[in-house]
Amino acid sequence: MTRTNIPQLSKTRFMAGLQCLKRLYLESYHRELLPPVDASQQALFDSGNAVGVLARGVNPGGLLITEDYFNHDRAAARTRQAVADGSIPSIYEAAFTYDGIRTRVDILQRLNQDVFALAEVKSSTSVKQEHIPDSAVQVYVAEGSGIEIRNIYLVHIDRNYVFQGGEYALDKLFYREDVTAQVRSYMETSIISDLARIRDALAQDDTPAVDIGRQCTKPYECPFFSHCREGLPDHHVEQLPGARVALLDSLKSAGITDIASIFSGFPGLTRLQERVRESVVSGEAYVGRDLATELSGVEYPLRYLDFETFNPALPYYLGTRPYQVIPFQWSMHIQHADGRLEHREFLHEGPDDPRPAFISSLSDAAGNSGSIVTYSGYEETRLKQLAGDFPEYANSLLALVDRMYDLLKVIRAHYYHPAFHGSFSLKAVLPALVPELGYEDLEINDGSMASVAYAQMIHPATEEFERGRIYAALLAYCQRDTEAMVRVFGLLRSVPR
Ligand code: SF4
């Protein structure tokens, strides 16, 4: 049995199908399985939209087709009128339907009366492989609708742009890359067969049988990631840290899906993966011989330090670049040799650049002695970046770097617990080692939520009450991170050798 009535395709569905036919099928017929869009994803969409709107200014004076997705036929009719009107230099959000596919084109630029250039706007800072079929399907539909396309461009953000204040200099903020040859080549070799494959999958009565794999996160994180993992072994082989495709393929060929079923000496396992395997098989934590020595290599008072940052696509502050990482908050727990614990913190509030106040408050709290305990090298990287951006503070910032002690590195090298499930992130380590302390009670409970919340807090349209709520939630989250480090460090020091 096959379905006779398959839904219309769109660029989004076409791209979903290229990533995974199961994803496309579920998105088309089982939308109830889609998880709700979270705040981080929404922020990403909003940022992409803002970039798209701004990029129209690269081809100014065009006509915007305002009809939305639900009024596609009217949008297509408006587009046909605009195409016929030679006085319109560009059409934004031009709508076309051909061969059962609907698409909207970001910018259709008129080169002469009947010939156009097509531009797809992306928030990325370079052309990516997946952008080629993404543009190609638009060209296929536009040309099928009778439009002659001479050039195809990818308009993306130029990472080297430096914001000078005022209006963005669009000719510098955006980079227009000619992808005509790549798109034409894909159209000649692959688009027809890809469309046939996609339509064939959609015509089936049953969901395509696709194993989980690399495609679940590449090029995009699939919304069915959790759904497709329901019922898998608790220690699925995918959890092996740094597992390469070749290893996963050979485990698959051997019929092994559970780490517990991997035999000792399985070819291709790294030392870390072998350690994970042993720990899962025995159900016991691995404790390296040198763990205690490594943990004693610190100097009191210990300062457990964590930063929160955000990296807007469109730069906010003078002298910053697109996607530049801007630290806006830190939390520090200070542990003295006698066990006394203090907490210090900083969170910038206003619309101005948070970095000067961030640096001065941090320098003050960090003192001149004692180890600065972090979880990963992220804080070190940020301090080095700040030292480059604010050379007047470089010496004091780099002096902090000299005192840093990376707890993640130590755990990764000397400790493993089966409940880590292959991850050494604090969010995975904490529940395994300190089950009574988690993040579930917090409104903000990961770094990307914190970034989104900060951008919302400083947005001029955000009301005072809402700002206060976000401010409190950010403080609670960052404080929890450093508290978690204190507890994890303490627990590891008490682990018997
Ligand atoms: S999670 Fe992976 S296998 Fe499942 S639909 Fe998405 S891409 Fe396909």
Short mmCIF file of N, CA, C and O and ligand atoms in Angstrom, two decimals, residues 19-23 26 210-213 215-217 222-226 228-229, ligand 1:
data_model
loop_
_atom_site.label_atom_id
_atom_site.label_comp_id
_atom_site.label_asym_id
_atom_site.label_seq_id
_atom_site.Cartn_x
_atom_site.Cartn_y
_atom_site.Cartn_z
N GLN A 19 18.28 15.53 5.13
CA GLN A 19 18.97 15.16 6.37
C GLN A 19 18.59 13.72 6.76
O GLN A 19 19.44 12.92 7.10
N CYS A 20 17.29 13.43 6.69
CA CYS A 20 16.84 12.10 7.12
C CYS A 20 15.40 11.91 6.67
O CYS A 20 14.53 12.73 6.97
N LEU A 21 15.16 10.80 5.96
CA LEU A 21 13.80 10.56 5.44
C LEU A 21 12.81 10.32 6.58
O LEU A 21 11.63 10.66 6.48
N LYS A 22 13.30 9.78 7.67
CA LYS A 22 12.41 9.55 8.82
C LYS A 22 11.98 10.89 9.41
O LYS A 22 10.83 11.09 9.77
N ARG A 23 12.94 11.81 9.50
CA ARG A 23 12.61 13.14 10.03
C ARG A 23 11.50 13.78 9.18
O ARG A 23 10.52 14.30 9.69
N LEU A 26 8.14 12.03 9.77
CA LEU A 26 7.54 12.38 11.07
C LEU A 26 7.04 13.82 11.06
O LEU A 26 5.96 14.13 11.58
N VAL A 210 15.05 4.15 9.76
CA VAL A 210 16.38 4.79 9.70
C VAL A 210 17.02 4.65 11.07
O VAL A 210 16.39 5.01 12.08
N ASP A 211 18.22 4.13 11.11
CA ASP A 211 18.94 4.02 12.39
C ASP A 211 19.42 5.39 12.83
O ASP A 211 19.74 6.24 11.98
N ILE A 212 19.52 5.59 14.15
CA ILE A 212 20.12 6.83 14.62
C ILE A 212 21.58 6.88 14.16
O ILE A 212 22.20 5.85 13.93
N GLY A 213 22.10 8.06 13.99
CA GLY A 213 23.48 8.17 13.51
C GLY A 213 23.90 9.63 13.45
O GLY A 213 23.27 10.51 14.05
N GLN A 215 23.59 11.74 11.23
CA GLN A 215 22.62 12.67 10.63
C GLN A 215 21.67 13.27 11.67
O GLN A 215 20.98 14.24 11.38
N CYS A 216 21.65 12.69 12.88
CA CYS A 216 20.72 13.20 13.90
C CYS A 216 21.14 14.59 14.40
O CYS A 216 20.31 15.31 14.97
N THR A 217 22.38 14.93 14.21
CA THR A 217 22.82 16.27 14.65
C THR A 217 23.44 17.07 13.50
O THR A 217 23.79 18.24 13.69
N CYS A 222 18.24 17.29 15.06
CA CYS A 222 16.90 16.85 14.64
C CYS A 222 15.92 17.00 15.81
O CYS A 222 16.23 16.62 16.94
N PRO A 223 14.72 17.50 15.54
CA PRO A 223 13.76 17.65 16.63
C PRO A 223 13.28 16.32 17.21
O PRO A 223 12.70 16.29 18.29
N PHE A 224 13.52 15.22 16.47
CA PHE A 224 13.08 13.92 16.98
C PHE A 224 14.21 13.17 17.68
O PHE A 224 14.14 11.95 17.88
N PHE A 225 15.26 13.89 18.03
CA PHE A 225 16.44 13.27 18.64
C PHE A 225 16.04 12.38 19.82
O PHE A 225 16.45 11.22 19.89
N SER A 226 15.25 12.91 20.75
CA SER A 226 14.87 12.12 21.94
C SER A 226 13.88 11.02 21.56
O SER A 226 13.99 9.89 22.03
N CYS A 228 13.59 9.30 18.86
CA CYS A 228 14.23 8.15 18.21
C CYS A 228 15.12 7.36 19.17
O CYS A 228 15.60 6.29 18.83
N ARG A 229 15.36 7.91 20.36
CA ARG A 229 16.22 7.21 21.32
C ARG A 229 15.43 6.54 22.44
O ARG A 229 16.03 5.94 23.33
S1 SF4 B 1 16.69 11.55 15.32
FE1 SF4 B 1 18.00 10.82 13.70
S2 SF4 B 1 17.04 8.98 12.93
FE2 SF4 B 1 15.50 10.06 14.14
S3 SF4 B 1 14.40 11.26 12.63
FE3 SF4 B 1 15.99 12.55 13.45
S4 SF4 B 1 17.72 12.33 12.07
FE4 SF4 B 1 16.30 10.65 11.66
#
